[in-house]
Each structure stands twice: as structure tokens, then as C-alpha cells.
Coordinates of C-alpha atoms in Angstrom, one line a residue:
M300 CA 211.9 19.7 290.3
K301 CA 211.6 22.9 292.2
A302 CA 209.0 25.4 291.0
G303 CA 210.4 27.8 288.5
I304 CA 210.2 29.1 284.9
I305 CA 210.4 26.3 282.4
Q306 CA 212.9 26.5 279.6
D307 CA 211.9 23.7 277.3
P308 CA 210.1 25.3 274.3
K309 CA 208.0 22.2 273.7
V310 CA 206.6 22.3 277.3
Q311 CA 206.2 26.1 277.0
K312 CA 204.1 25.7 273.9
Y313 CA 201.9 22.8 274.8
L314 CA 201.4 23.0 278.5
P315 CA 198.5 25.6 278.3
Y316 CA 196.7 23.3 275.8
L317 CA 197.0 20.4 278.3
G318 CA 195.6 22.6 281.1
A319 CA 192.7 23.8 278.8
L320 CA 191.9 20.1 277.9
A321 CA 191.7 19.2 281.6
I322 CA 189.4 22.1 282.3
F323 CA 187.2 21.3 279.3
M324 CA 186.8 17.7 280.6
Q325 CA 185.5 18.8 283.9
A326 CA 183.4 21.7 282.5
L327 CA 181.8 19.3 280.0
D328 CA 181.2 16.6 282.7
G329 CA 179.6 19.2 285.0
T330 CA 176.8 20.0 282.5
I331 CA 176.5 17.0 280.1
L332 CA 174.8 15.0 282.9
N333 CA 171.9 17.4 283.5
T334 CA 169.8 16.6 280.4
G335 CA 170.5 12.8 280.9
L336 CA 169.0 12.5 284.4
P337 CA 165.5 11.5 283.3
S338 CA 166.9 8.7 281.0
I339 CA 169.2 7.5 283.7
A340 CA 166.3 7.5 286.2
K341 CA 164.2 5.4 283.8
S342 CA 167.1 2.9 283.2
L343 CA 167.7 2.5 287.0
G344 CA 164.1 2.4 287.9
E345 CA 164.2 5.6 289.9
S346 CA 162.2 8.8 290.0
P347 CA 163.7 11.6 287.8
L348 CA 162.9 14.0 290.6
E349 CA 165.2 12.1 293.0
M350 CA 168.4 12.0 290.9
Q351 CA 170.1 15.1 292.3
S352 CA 172.4 12.9 294.5
I353 CA 174.4 12.0 291.3
I354 CA 175.3 15.7 291.0
V355 CA 175.5 16.5 294.7
S356 CA 177.8 13.6 295.5
Y357 CA 180.3 14.9 292.9
T358 CA 180.3 18.6 293.7
L359 CA 180.5 17.9 297.5
T360 CA 183.4 15.6 297.1
V361 CA 185.2 18.1 295.0
A362 CA 184.6 20.8 297.5
L363 CA 185.9 18.7 300.4
L364 CA 189.1 17.6 298.6
I365 CA 190.2 20.9 297.0
P366 CA 192.3 21.9 300.1
L367 CA 194.2 18.6 299.8
S368 CA 195.0 18.9 296.0
G369 CA 197.5 21.7 296.3
W370 CA 199.3 20.1 299.3
L371 CA 199.6 16.8 297.4
A372 CA 200.9 18.5 294.3
D373 CA 203.6 20.4 296.2
R374 CA 204.5 17.3 298.3
F375 CA 204.6 14.6 295.5
G376 CA 205.0 16.7 292.3
T377 CA 202.6 18.3 289.9
K378 CA 203.2 15.7 287.2
R379 CA 202.5 12.7 289.4
I380 CA 199.4 14.1 291.0
F381 CA 198.0 15.4 287.7
I382 CA 198.4 12.0 286.0
L383 CA 196.9 10.3 289.0
A384 CA 194.0 12.8 289.0
V385 CA 193.1 12.2 285.3
A386 CA 193.5 8.5 285.8
L387 CA 191.1 8.4 288.7
F388 CA 188.6 10.7 286.9
T389 CA 188.7 8.5 283.8
L390 CA 188.4 5.2 285.8
G391 CA 185.6 6.8 287.7
S392 CA 183.8 7.6 284.4
L393 CA 184.1 3.9 283.5
F394 CA 182.6 2.9 286.8
C395 CA 179.7 5.3 286.3
A396 CA 179.0 3.7 282.9
L397 CA 179.0 0.2 284.4
S398 CA 176.6 1.1 287.3
N399 CA 173.4 -0.8 287.5
T400 CA 171.8 0.9 290.5
L401 CA 171.5 4.5 291.8
N402 CA 173.8 3.7 294.8
E403 CA 176.4 2.2 292.6
L404 CA 176.3 5.3 290.4
I405 CA 176.6 7.7 293.4
F406 CA 179.7 5.8 294.7
A407 CA 181.2 5.8 291.2
R408 CA 180.6 9.6 291.0
I409 CA 182.4 10.0 294.3
F410 CA 185.3 8.0 292.9
Q411 CA 185.3 10.2 289.8
A412 CA 185.2 13.4 291.9
I413 CA 188.4 12.4 293.8
G414 CA 190.2 12.7 290.5
G415 CA 188.2 15.8 289.5
S416 CA 189.0 17.6 292.7
M417 CA 192.7 17.5 291.8
M418 CA 192.7 17.7 288.0
V419 CA 191.9 21.3 287.5
P420 CA 193.6 22.9 290.6
V421 CA 196.8 21.0 289.9
A422 CA 196.8 22.1 286.2
R423 CA 196.3 25.7 287.3
L424 CA 199.0 25.4 289.9
T425 CA 201.5 24.0 287.4
L426 CA 200.9 27.0 285.1
L427 CA 201.4 29.4 288.0
Y428 CA 204.8 27.7 288.7
A429 CA 205.8 27.4 285.0
Y430 CA 205.4 30.9 283.6
P431 CA 206.5 34.4 284.5
K432 CA 203.8 36.8 285.8
D433 CA 203.8 38.9 282.7
Q434 CA 202.6 35.9 280.7
L435 CA 200.1 34.5 283.2
L436 CA 197.1 36.7 282.4
K437 CA 197.2 35.7 278.7
I438 CA 197.6 32.0 279.6
I439 CA 194.9 32.0 282.2
N440 CA 192.5 33.7 279.8
F441 CA 193.3 31.0 277.3
I442 CA 192.6 28.0 279.6
T443 CA 189.3 29.5 280.9
I444 CA 187.8 29.5 277.4
P445 CA 187.0 25.7 277.5
A446 CA 185.3 26.3 280.9
L447 CA 182.9 28.7 279.1
I448 CA 182.4 26.4 276.0
G449 CA 181.8 23.3 278.1
P450 CA 178.5 24.5 279.6
M451 CA 177.4 25.5 276.1
L452 CA 178.0 22.1 274.6
G453 CA 177.3 19.9 277.6
P454 CA 173.5 19.8 277.7
T455 CA 173.2 19.4 273.9
A456 CA 175.9 16.7 273.8
G457 CA 174.3 14.9 276.8
G458 CA 170.9 15.0 275.1
F459 CA 172.3 13.7 271.8
L460 CA 174.2 10.8 273.4
V461 CA 171.2 9.8 275.5
E462 CA 168.8 9.9 272.6
K463 CA 170.9 8.4 269.9
L464 CA 173.0 5.9 272.0
S465 CA 172.4 5.5 275.7
W466 CA 173.1 7.4 278.9
H467 CA 176.2 5.3 279.5
W468 CA 178.0 7.3 276.7
I469 CA 177.8 10.5 278.9
F470 CA 180.6 8.9 280.9
L471 CA 182.2 6.7 278.3
I472 CA 183.1 9.8 276.2
N473 CA 185.6 10.7 279.0
L474 CA 187.7 7.5 278.4
P475 CA 189.5 8.3 275.2
V476 CA 190.0 12.0 276.2
G477 CA 191.4 10.9 279.6
I478 CA 193.8 8.5 278.0
I479 CA 195.0 11.2 275.5
V480 CA 195.5 13.6 278.4
I481 CA 197.6 11.1 280.4
L482 CA 199.8 10.3 277.4
L483 CA 200.4 14.0 276.7
A484 CA 201.0 14.7 280.4
R485 CA 203.8 12.2 280.6
S486 CA 205.9 14.2 278.2
I487 CA 204.6 17.7 278.7
I488 CA 203.8 18.5 282.3
P489 CA 206.8 19.3 284.6
N490 CA 207.0 17.7 288.0
F491 CA 207.2 20.8 290.2
T492 CA 207.5 20.3 294.0
N493 CA 207.5 22.7 296.9
K494 CA 208.3 22.5 300.6
V495 CA 205.0 22.0 302.5
E496 CA 204.0 21.9 306.1
R497 CA 202.1 19.0 307.7
F498 CA 198.6 18.7 306.3
D499 CA 195.9 19.6 308.8
L500 CA 194.3 16.1 308.8
M501 CA 192.3 16.7 312.0
G502 CA 190.9 20.0 310.8
W503 CA 190.0 18.4 307.5
I504 CA 188.1 15.6 309.3
F505 CA 186.1 18.1 311.4
F506 CA 185.4 20.5 308.4
S507 CA 184.5 17.8 305.8
G508 CA 182.6 15.7 308.3
G509 CA 180.3 18.7 309.3
L510 CA 179.6 19.7 305.7
T511 CA 179.0 16.1 304.6
V512 CA 176.5 15.4 307.4
L513 CA 174.7 18.7 306.7
T514 CA 174.3 17.9 303.0
L515 CA 173.1 14.4 304.0
V516 CA 170.4 15.9 306.1
I517 CA 169.2 18.1 303.3
E518 CA 169.4 15.3 300.8
R519 CA 167.7 12.6 302.9
W520 CA 165.1 14.6 304.8
N521 CA 162.3 12.6 303.3
S522 CA 163.9 9.2 303.3
P523 CA 161.7 6.5 304.8
T524 CA 164.7 4.9 306.4
L525 CA 165.4 7.9 308.6
T526 CA 163.2 9.0 311.5
V527 CA 162.7 12.6 312.5
F528 CA 164.7 11.8 315.6
Q529 CA 167.6 10.5 313.5
L530 CA 167.5 13.6 311.2
V531 CA 167.6 16.0 314.2
G532 CA 170.5 13.9 315.6
L533 CA 172.4 14.2 312.3
L534 CA 171.7 18.0 312.1
L535 CA 173.1 18.4 315.6
L536 CA 176.1 16.3 314.7
A537 CA 176.8 18.5 311.7
I538 CA 176.6 21.7 313.8
L539 CA 178.8 20.1 316.5
L540 CA 181.5 19.1 313.9
I541 CA 181.5 22.6 312.4
V542 CA 181.7 24.3 315.8
T543 CA 184.5 21.9 316.8
Y544 CA 186.4 22.9 313.7
I545 CA 186.0 26.6 314.5
V546 CA 187.3 26.1 318.1
Y547 CA 190.1 23.8 316.8
A548 CA 191.2 26.3 314.1
K549 CA 191.5 29.1 316.6
R550 CA 193.9 27.0 318.7
T551 CA 196.1 25.5 316.0
T552 CA 199.0 27.3 314.3
R553 CA 198.3 26.1 310.7
P554 CA 194.6 25.3 310.3
L555 CA 193.1 23.9 307.1
I556 CA 191.1 27.1 306.7
K557 CA 192.5 30.2 308.4
L558 CA 189.6 32.0 310.2
D559 CA 191.6 35.3 310.1
L560 CA 190.6 35.4 306.4
F561 CA 187.1 36.2 307.4
K562 CA 188.3 39.5 308.8
I563 CA 188.9 40.7 305.3
K564 CA 185.5 42.4 304.7
T565 CA 185.2 41.9 300.9
L566 CA 186.3 38.3 301.1
N567 CA 183.9 37.6 303.9
I568 CA 180.9 39.2 302.1
G569 CA 181.9 37.6 298.8
L570 CA 182.0 34.1 300.4
I571 CA 178.7 34.5 302.2
G572 CA 177.1 36.0 299.1
N573 CA 178.4 33.1 297.0
L574 CA 176.9 30.6 299.4
V575 CA 173.5 32.1 300.1
T576 CA 172.8 33.4 296.6
R577 CA 173.4 30.0 295.1
F578 CA 170.7 28.6 297.4
G579 CA 168.3 29.9 294.8
I580 CA 170.4 30.2 291.7
G581 CA 172.4 27.0 292.2
G582 CA 169.4 24.7 291.4
M583 CA 168.7 26.2 288.0
P584 CA 171.0 23.8 286.0
L585 CA 169.0 21.0 287.5
M586 CA 165.6 22.5 287.4
I587 CA 165.4 23.8 283.8
P588 CA 166.3 20.5 282.0
L589 CA 163.8 18.7 284.2
L590 CA 161.1 21.3 283.5
L591 CA 161.7 21.0 279.7
Q592 CA 161.6 17.2 279.7
L593 CA 159.2 16.3 282.5
G594 CA 157.0 19.4 282.4
F595 CA 156.9 20.0 278.6
G596 CA 157.6 16.5 277.4
Y597 CA 160.6 17.6 275.3
S598 CA 163.2 15.0 274.2
A599 CA 166.6 15.1 275.9
F600 CA 168.3 16.4 272.7
Y601 CA 165.7 19.1 272.2
A602 CA 166.0 20.2 275.8
G603 CA 169.8 20.4 275.4
L604 CA 169.4 22.5 272.3
M605 CA 167.2 24.9 274.2
M606 CA 170.0 25.4 276.8
I607 CA 172.4 26.8 274.2
P608 CA 170.9 30.4 274.1
Q609 CA 171.3 30.6 277.9
A610 CA 174.9 29.4 277.8
L611 CA 175.7 31.7 274.9
S612 CA 174.1 34.7 276.6
N613 CA 176.2 33.9 279.7
L614 CA 179.4 33.8 277.6
I615 CA 178.7 37.1 275.8
S616 CA 177.5 38.9 278.9
R617 CA 180.8 38.4 280.7
N618 CA 182.3 41.1 278.4
F619 CA 179.9 43.7 279.9
V620 CA 180.6 42.9 283.6
I621 CA 183.7 45.2 283.9
P622 CA 181.9 48.3 282.3
I623 CA 178.9 47.7 284.5
V624 CA 180.9 47.5 287.7
K625 CA 183.0 50.5 286.7
R626 CA 179.9 52.5 286.1
F627 CA 177.9 51.5 289.2
G628 CA 180.3 50.0 291.7
Y629 CA 180.2 46.5 293.3
K630 CA 177.5 47.3 295.9
K631 CA 174.9 48.7 293.5
T632 CA 175.7 46.1 290.9
L633 CA 175.4 43.1 293.2
V634 CA 172.4 44.3 295.1
F635 CA 170.4 45.2 291.9
N636 CA 171.5 42.1 290.0
T637 CA 170.7 39.7 292.8
I638 CA 167.2 41.1 293.1
A639 CA 166.7 41.1 289.4
T640 CA 168.0 37.5 289.1
G641 CA 165.6 36.5 291.9
V642 CA 162.6 38.2 290.1
L643 CA 163.6 36.5 286.9
I644 CA 163.7 33.1 288.5
S645 CA 160.3 33.8 290.1
L646 CA 158.9 34.5 286.6
F647 CA 159.3 30.8 285.8
F648 CA 156.3 30.4 288.2
F649 CA 154.1 31.5 285.3
V650 CA 155.6 29.2 282.7
N651 CA 153.4 26.3 281.6
Q652 CA 152.6 24.2 278.5
N653 CA 150.7 27.1 277.0
T654 CA 153.6 29.6 277.3
P655 CA 154.9 30.7 273.9
F656 CA 158.2 29.2 272.9
F657 CA 160.0 32.6 272.5
V658 CA 159.0 33.6 276.1
I659 CA 160.8 30.6 277.5
I660 CA 163.9 31.3 275.4
L661 CA 163.8 35.0 276.4
L662 CA 163.7 34.0 280.1
M663 CA 166.6 31.6 279.7
V664 CA 168.7 34.2 277.8
C665 CA 168.1 36.8 280.5
N666 CA 168.9 34.1 283.1
G667 CA 172.3 33.5 281.5
A668 CA 173.1 37.2 281.2
F669 CA 172.2 38.0 284.9
N670 CA 174.2 34.9 286.0
A671 CA 177.3 36.1 284.2
V672 CA 177.1 39.5 286.0
Q673 CA 176.3 37.8 289.4
F674 CA 179.0 35.2 289.5
T675 CA 181.8 37.3 288.0
S676 CA 181.0 40.2 290.4
M677 CA 180.8 37.9 293.4
N678 CA 184.1 36.1 292.6
T679 CA 186.1 39.3 291.9
I680 CA 184.9 41.2 295.0
S681 CA 185.9 38.2 297.1
L682 CA 189.5 38.5 295.8
A683 CA 189.6 42.3 295.8
D684 CA 191.5 42.9 299.0
L685 CA 193.8 39.9 299.1
D686 CA 197.5 40.4 299.1
H687 CA 200.5 38.1 298.4
T688 CA 200.2 36.5 301.9
T689 CA 196.5 35.8 301.7
S690 CA 195.8 35.3 297.9
S691 CA 196.5 31.5 297.9
D692 CA 194.4 30.7 300.9
G693 CA 191.7 33.1 299.9
N694 CA 191.4 31.7 296.4
S695 CA 191.3 28.1 297.8
L696 CA 188.6 29.1 300.2
L697 CA 186.6 30.7 297.4
S698 CA 186.8 27.5 295.3
V699 CA 185.6 25.4 298.2
T700 CA 182.7 27.8 298.9
Q701 CA 181.7 27.7 295.2
Q702 CA 181.6 23.9 295.0
L703 CA 179.8 23.6 298.3
A704 CA 177.3 26.2 297.3
I705 CA 176.5 24.4 294.1
S706 CA 176.0 21.2 296.0
L707 CA 173.7 22.9 298.6
G708 CA 171.8 24.8 295.9
I709 CA 170.9 21.6 294.0
S710 CA 170.0 19.8 297.2
I711 CA 167.7 22.7 298.4
S712 CA 165.9 23.0 295.0
A713 CA 165.4 19.2 295.0
M714 CA 164.1 19.4 298.6
F715 CA 161.4 21.9 297.6
L716 CA 160.6 19.9 294.5
Q717 CA 159.9 16.9 296.7
L718 CA 157.9 19.0 299.1
F719 CA 155.5 20.1 296.4
R720 CA 155.4 16.7 294.8
G721 CA 152.4 14.8 296.0
S722 CA 150.8 17.9 297.5
T723 CA 147.5 19.4 296.4
I724 CA 149.3 21.4 293.7
D725 CA 150.7 18.3 292.0
A726 CA 148.0 17.4 289.5
P727 CA 148.2 15.3 286.3
D728 CA 146.6 18.0 284.2
H729 CA 149.2 20.6 285.4
P730 CA 152.6 18.8 285.0
T731 CA 154.6 22.0 285.5
A732 CA 153.0 23.0 288.9
V733 CA 155.6 21.4 291.2
F734 CA 158.4 23.2 289.1
N735 CA 156.5 26.5 289.1
Y736 CA 156.3 26.6 292.9
T737 CA 159.9 25.5 293.3
F738 CA 161.0 28.3 291.0
L739 CA 159.0 30.8 293.1
V740 CA 160.7 29.7 296.3
M741 CA 164.1 29.8 294.6
G742 CA 163.4 33.3 293.4
I743 CA 162.4 34.5 296.8
L744 CA 165.6 32.9 298.4
T745 CA 167.7 34.7 295.8
I746 CA 166.0 38.1 296.4
L747 CA 166.5 37.7 300.2
S748 CA 170.2 37.0 299.6
S749 CA 170.7 40.5 298.3
V750 CA 170.8 41.7 301.9
V751 CA 174.3 40.3 302.2
F752 CA 175.6 42.7 299.5
M753 CA 174.0 45.7 301.2
K754 CA 176.8 45.4 303.8
L755 CA 179.3 46.5 301.1
D756 CA 180.5 50.1 301.1
K757 CA 180.4 52.3 298.0
N758 CA 184.2 52.1 297.7
D759 CA 184.6 48.4 298.3
G760 CA 186.3 46.9 295.2
A761 CA 186.6 50.3 293.5
S762 CA 190.4 49.9 292.9
L763 CA 189.8 46.5 291.3
A764 CA 187.1 47.9 289.1
G765 CA 189.3 50.9 288.1
R766 CA 186.6 53.4 289.0
Q767 CA 187.7 57.0 288.6
D768 CA 185.8 58.2 291.7
Y769 CA 187.7 55.8 294.0
D770 CA 188.9 57.5 297.1
S771 CA 191.4 55.3 299.1
S772 CA 191.1 57.6 302.1
K773 CA 187.6 56.3 302.7
K774 CA 188.7 52.7 303.0

């Protein structure tokens, strides 16, 4: 079936619900695991401070496979690829629950991520093909609601399942939902196809290989099985693969990622900002649940409950982003908010077991609010100057950057956590010390990343924000 407006009233009515359910599955899976890491570590005989690979393996795989998802959907049909994606995600969840070692769980998460990398992009692509433009805004707003609710329910649900049942149920809960989605998809989702060019397999090998090796270096820098010489060799290999891709992309007619996109100033700054800002911010979803459980001794369920105010603050604060950007512009908003977010993260340096409960909650509420402004502003400025010829490639590049940044952010925070662990600051009578110093480094990294947004001009993104003082002649 060629892409076009659907006529079946049943499909028109229920297709958005199917897309929302797929997004909810992935949004819930992305946060439900965080509060369960200490329990998983105990069950597998591992250190809770070395479990970040479970998250990184998933997000990195998703980042690397996003460019392939749209091509597969256009080539083989949205219905076939969506059902395949949900089936792989569900089967991967079962493999995760059956894992007996950390390595088995990592491989199962990679398998799960293969499905996850296609599930949401293909669902969104189907909606873009199925509805006229005058209905898209309403539908897209509808399907993004589960993406906001998932992070609010995930940590608490994960804590509850771990405490009342076992960590295996964090993954087993996906099985009935996945089966329901597959059954509904068989009768609801259309099988749209589009003409596609040859997939840039060679470019994908260079690009994904470079990023994978780079992440491996950050992840395994302290592994006893790797020597310094081997780590340096892997780092040089990562750089070589990335440079090779850049040279290759300049010479091929249809590269995986078009380097000309980086000539668009707002997209370029938005992508770099997304990447470097998350070096500090990106580790917070991992660090806070670990702090609450390992530093303060809270149960998994209680730690999950404490994450709700932050998620709720994030959800509510999104309503104020547009008025803020309209009032101050993208440059002032992003520079100030990045610095403020970094300062806020640094304040966790002073948090310890004697810190009043309400202070911790206040810090987390503020963190959720500042994150809402940060991520929404970064994402929208990235797309501000895209047109119909660059919007698809630019949006895909933004999605890849976001997933990659999440992966690197978690890896970097875990790296500093390991650096401080076992040092002179790591004392039994001060269980929060290694977390305090890691938060301080993450805060400093975030503050330094504000330099990227200083390269924006006052009018950049002004037309998107609807500012009254916008002067197009200055662009």
C-alpha cells in the first residue's frame, strides 16, 4: 500500500491509540529499570555501581539502528516492520527476565533494543503517512502524552515490582502488553510502503562502529582485562572510524547522515548542545535512584515514590517553555537555563544523610523543571530552520544524537563514580561521598556546556518562538 490518507474509520479511530501504546511501552521501559538496578546487581552478584551497561547497551543500540528503521518501513511496509519490532522487543524482554549473568542481560537488552529502535519511529512514520497535515498536530500531541506519563510511573512501578515480586517482573510486564499490541496491529495498522534508495550500509558500518568502540572505551576504561595500550588502541580505532565516515560521506551521493545538515546553524548548535549538555544531565536518571538506595538506604519502592515529584514537575513545566522562550529568546533561555541546571546538579554535592527530606524533594522538583526547559528548548531550536527537504533527515539526526547523548551521559557519570569509588573520599561513615563528588563533576560539565549556546544569535529561532521583536532582515 502506497503512503496516503486512510479511509477506514476503524483505522482512523484506533491507530493513534496503538501508536500511544507503543510509545508508552518504550517510555516505561526506559525508566522502570533505574530503581531496580541495585536488586538486579545483588541477584547477579555484581556491584550496583557497575550496572550502567544494562542501560547503555540499550540506548546505544537504539541510536545506531534508528537510521535503519525508516528505510526498512518504507521498503517492506509499516505494518510488517512494526509487528516485527514489537515482537523483537517483547521477546527481548523475556530473554532479559531469563538472564542469569550480567553479560546475558546485556546481550538480551541489545536484542530488546533492536525492536525498540524500530517500534516508536515506525509508529510515528505510520501516523505521518496516514493523516492529513491539519490533523497531525492534534494526533502527535495525543501520542506524546504516554511518553510523559511513562517516566512518572516507571521508577515507582519498578520499585514496587522489585520489592513485592522480583526484578524479573520489570521485563515480564512487557509480555502481555506486547502480545496485545501485536494482535491489535494486525487489524489496525496499514502497511504503507514508499520507494527507497539503496541503504548506505558502508556508511552505517563506519558510523556505528566508531560510536560503539568509543562507548566501549568509556564503559570499560577500568576493566582488568584491558591494558592501557589496548584502551588507547580502541580509542584510536574509534577516531579512525569516525574520520573515515566523514571522508566517505563527503564522497558518496546518498550518505547515511548528510554532512551538509551541519551547515544549518541552529541544527548544528542544537545537536552539539544536545550532546555535550547531556554529558552532565544525562547521568541523573541513573545517579539519583542509586543515591537514594545506596547512599540513604531507601527501599526500591520508596526511592521510586521520591522520583514522582521530579517527573511531575517536568511534565507541568513543559507548559511554561513557550512563554519563557517568547519572552527571552532561545539564546538567553538556553545559556541561563544550562548554567542554572549545572548549579542545581552541583548542589547535590552538599546532600548527605542529615539533609532534611524536603530539601531533597525541592532539589528534585527544580531538576525536573529545569530539565523540561532545557530539553524542549534544545530540541526545538534544532528543528527551527529545517525545511521540507531537510526536515526528515534533520529529525532523524536529532533522534540519533539524543539517544547517543543519553548513552554517553550515563557512561560518563558511571566512569566518575568508579573513579571516586575506592579513593580517599570513599569512607564507610560517609556513604554519599562518591555520589556527592560525581554530582559536582556533572554540574561543572553542564555549566561548561553553556558555551555552545552562546554561539546563537539573538534572532535564532525567533520565528519559531513567535517573538514580536523578530526581524527577519537580521538573519
